[in-house]
Every structure is written in C-alpha cells, then in structure tokens.
C-alpha cells in the first residue's frame, strides 16, 4: 500500500503499485500526476479544479469516477488500473 499525505509537488509525480492500494490526501501537483495500479484501488483528493486537468483513465476489471479521456488543459492526470477501482475527488484551492 502506498499512502501520500497532504503535500505539494513542484513538477510531476508518478506512483505505481502491483498488489496494493494507492491512497493520497490533498495532493497538489504543478504539472502531471501518473497513477498505475494492479490488484488494488486508487483513491484520494487532488487540490485544484477538475477543469484544470487533461484526464486519461484506463480501467480494467474495476469502476472509476473519472472519464476515459477529457480536455486539453494545463495539468495532466493519467490513471491506469487493473483489477481495482478508482475514486478521485478534486478540491477547491
């Protein structure tokens, strides 16, 4: 299991887990977030607006509250998960 507490990243962050959950709280990233999981869930909160992000989400054998693809925006959120669910919320700054 990977747990990331509230933090600000000046640049990009990439998290990957092969058999455990990825959980984060109040993650504030300047450019891009990459999340890859297998046999676990991905969940957490991102500081900022949903409309700030270009989103790419690929889910196999699970559910997601994110669209498969969205927009052409300043920041990037790339999520892929196999055999697990994705639940990500956006928080106003």
PDB file of C-alpha atoms in Angstrom:
ATOM      1  CA  UNK A   1       0.000   0.000   0.000  1.00  0.00           C
ATOM      2  CA  UNK A   2       1.190   3.478  -0.892  1.00  0.00           C
ATOM      3  CA  UNK A   3      -0.086   6.409   1.184  1.00  0.00           C
ATOM      4  CA  UNK A   4       0.808  10.003   0.330  1.00  0.00           C
ATOM      5  CA  UNK A   5      -0.195  12.632   2.940  1.00  0.00           C
ATOM      6  CA  UNK A   6      -1.054  16.229   2.029  1.00  0.00           C
ATOM      7  CA  UNK A   7       1.824  17.724   0.051  1.00  0.00           C
ATOM      8  CA  UNK A   8       2.765  19.999  -2.822  1.00  0.00           C
ATOM      9  CA  UNK A   9       4.913  18.668  -5.662  1.00  0.00           C
ATOM     10  CA  UNK A  10       6.772  21.200  -7.849  1.00  0.00           C
ATOM     11  CA  UNK A  11       6.825  19.165 -11.042  1.00  0.00           C
ATOM     12  CA  UNK A  12       5.423  15.688 -11.697  1.00  0.00           C
ATOM     13  CA  UNK A  13       4.634  12.634  -9.587  1.00  0.00           C
ATOM     14  CA  UNK A  14       4.326   9.009 -10.685  1.00  0.00           C
ATOM     15  CA  UNK A  15       3.027   6.332  -8.306  1.00  0.00           C
ATOM     16  CA  UNK A  16       2.837   2.637  -9.145  1.00  0.00           C
ATOM     17  CA  UNK A  17       1.666  -0.359  -7.120  1.00  0.00           C
ATOM     18  CA  UNK A  18       1.500  -4.033  -8.062  1.00  0.00           C
ATOM     19  CA  UNK A  19      -0.747  -5.553  -5.408  1.00  0.00           C
ATOM     20  CA  UNK A  20      -1.794  -2.778  -3.076  1.00  0.00           C
ATOM     21  CA  UNK A  21      -3.834   0.390  -2.854  1.00  0.00           C
ATOM     22  CA  UNK A  22      -2.643   3.878  -3.769  1.00  0.00           C
ATOM     23  CA  UNK A  23      -4.146   6.452  -1.406  1.00  0.00           C
ATOM     24  CA  UNK A  24      -3.422  10.185  -1.295  1.00  0.00           C
ATOM     25  CA  UNK A  25      -4.837  13.190   0.510  1.00  0.00           C
ATOM     26  CA  UNK A  26      -4.764  16.831  -0.670  1.00  0.00           C
ATOM     27  CA  UNK A  27      -2.167  16.175  -3.373  1.00  0.00           C
ATOM     28  CA  UNK A  28      -1.159  19.446  -5.055  1.00  0.00           C
ATOM     29  CA  UNK A  29       0.914  18.960  -8.211  1.00  0.00           C
ATOM     30  CA  UNK A  30       2.320  21.642 -10.503  1.00  0.00           C
ATOM     31  CA  UNK A  31       2.320  19.643 -13.784  1.00  0.00           C
ATOM     32  CA  UNK A  32       1.377  15.959 -14.021  1.00  0.00           C
ATOM     33  CA  UNK A  33       0.106  13.072 -11.919  1.00  0.00           C
ATOM     34  CA  UNK A  34       0.595   9.490 -13.092  1.00  0.00           C
ATOM     35  CA  UNK A  35      -1.047   6.639 -11.176  1.00  0.00           C
ATOM     36  CA  UNK A  36      -0.703   2.977 -12.114  1.00  0.00           C
ATOM     37  CA  UNK A  37      -2.162   0.126 -10.106  1.00  0.00           C
ATOM     38  CA  UNK A  38      -2.777  -3.585 -10.348  1.00  0.00           C
ATOM     39  CA  UNK A  39      -4.806  -5.636  -7.854  1.00  0.00           C
ATOM     40  CA  UNK A  40      -5.638  -2.632  -5.689  1.00  0.00           C
ATOM     41  CA  UNK A  41      -7.696   0.537  -5.560  1.00  0.00           C
ATOM     42  CA  UNK A  42      -6.628   4.101  -6.327  1.00  0.00           C
ATOM     43  CA  UNK A  43      -8.295   6.821  -4.262  1.00  0.00           C
ATOM     44  CA  UNK A  44      -7.694  10.299  -2.949  1.00  0.00           C
ATOM     45  CA  UNK A  45      -8.135  14.029  -3.244  1.00  0.00           C
ATOM     46  CA  UNK A  46      -6.374  16.432  -5.596  1.00  0.00           C
ATOM     47  CA  UNK A  47      -6.105  20.142  -4.835  1.00  0.00           C
ATOM     48  CA  UNK A  48      -7.488  22.168  -7.739  1.00  0.00           C
ATOM     49  CA  UNK A  49     -10.331  22.158 -10.176  1.00  0.00           C
ATOM     50  CA  UNK A  50     -11.457  19.213 -12.292  1.00  0.00           C
ATOM     51  CA  UNK A  51     -11.274  21.630 -15.239  1.00  0.00           C
ATOM     52  CA  UNK A  52      -7.533  22.270 -14.688  1.00  0.00           C
ATOM     53  CA  UNK A  53      -6.712  18.711 -15.784  1.00  0.00           C
ATOM     54  CA  UNK A  54      -6.408  16.810 -19.018  1.00  0.00           C
ATOM     55  CA  UNK A  55      -7.511  13.332 -17.936  1.00  0.00           C
ATOM     56  CA  UNK A  56      -6.677   9.924 -19.350  1.00  0.00           C
ATOM     57  CA  UNK A  57      -8.105   6.941 -17.456  1.00  0.00           C
ATOM     58  CA  UNK A  58      -7.814   3.265 -18.434  1.00  0.00           C
ATOM     59  CA  UNK A  59      -9.620   0.788 -16.147  1.00  0.00           C
ATOM     60  CA  UNK A  60      -9.802  -2.990 -16.495  1.00  0.00           C
ATOM     61  CA  UNK A  61     -11.946  -5.065 -14.118  1.00  0.00           C
ATOM     62  CA  UNK A  62     -12.983  -2.147 -11.931  1.00  0.00           C
ATOM     63  CA  UNK A  63     -15.022   1.034 -11.642  1.00  0.00           C
ATOM     64  CA  UNK A  64     -13.943   4.670 -11.952  1.00  0.00           C
ATOM     65  CA  UNK A  65     -15.484   8.058 -11.288  1.00  0.00           C
ATOM     66  CA  UNK A  66     -13.200   9.620 -13.946  1.00  0.00           C
ATOM     67  CA  UNK A  67     -13.877   9.891 -17.680  1.00  0.00           C
ATOM     68  CA  UNK A  68     -11.778   7.808 -20.088  1.00  0.00           C
ATOM     69  CA  UNK A  69     -10.469  10.974 -21.695  1.00  0.00           C
ATOM     70  CA  UNK A  70     -11.097  14.672 -21.096  1.00  0.00           C
ATOM     71  CA  UNK A  71      -9.846  18.006 -22.331  1.00  0.00           C
ATOM     72  CA  UNK A  72      -6.717  19.821 -23.254  1.00  0.00           C
ATOM     73  CA  UNK A  73      -5.752  21.632 -20.060  1.00  0.00           C
ATOM     74  CA  UNK A  74      -2.636  22.853 -18.249  1.00  0.00           C
ATOM     75  CA  UNK A  75      -2.169  19.910 -15.873  1.00  0.00           C
ATOM     76  CA  UNK A  76      -2.302  16.189 -16.657  1.00  0.00           C
ATOM     77  CA  UNK A  77      -3.828  13.273 -14.740  1.00  0.00           C
ATOM     78  CA  UNK A  78      -3.055   9.818 -16.163  1.00  0.00           C
ATOM     79  CA  UNK A  79      -4.585   6.833 -14.390  1.00  0.00           C
ATOM     80  CA  UNK A  80      -4.460   3.141 -15.255  1.00  0.00           C
ATOM     81  CA  UNK A  81      -5.711   0.355 -13.034  1.00  0.00           C
ATOM     82  CA  UNK A  82      -6.284  -3.353 -13.497  1.00  0.00           C
ATOM     83  CA  UNK A  83      -8.475  -5.305 -11.073  1.00  0.00           C
ATOM     84  CA  UNK A  84      -9.339  -2.383  -8.805  1.00  0.00           C
ATOM     85  CA  UNK A  85     -11.481   0.734  -8.520  1.00  0.00           C
ATOM     86  CA  UNK A  86     -10.574   4.412  -8.964  1.00  0.00           C
ATOM     87  CA  UNK A  87     -12.150   7.182  -6.880  1.00  0.00           C
ATOM     88  CA  UNK A  88     -10.542  10.625  -7.158  1.00  0.00           C
ATOM     89  CA  UNK A  89     -12.089  13.898  -5.984  1.00  0.00           C
ATOM     90  CA  UNK A  90     -10.976  17.454  -6.768  1.00  0.00           C
ATOM     91  CA  UNK A  91     -10.881  20.120  -4.057  1.00  0.00           C
ATOM     92  CA  UNK A  92     -11.023  23.877  -4.490  1.00  0.00           C
ATOM     93  CA  UNK A  93      -7.736  25.501  -3.530  1.00  0.00           C
TER      94      UNK A  93
END
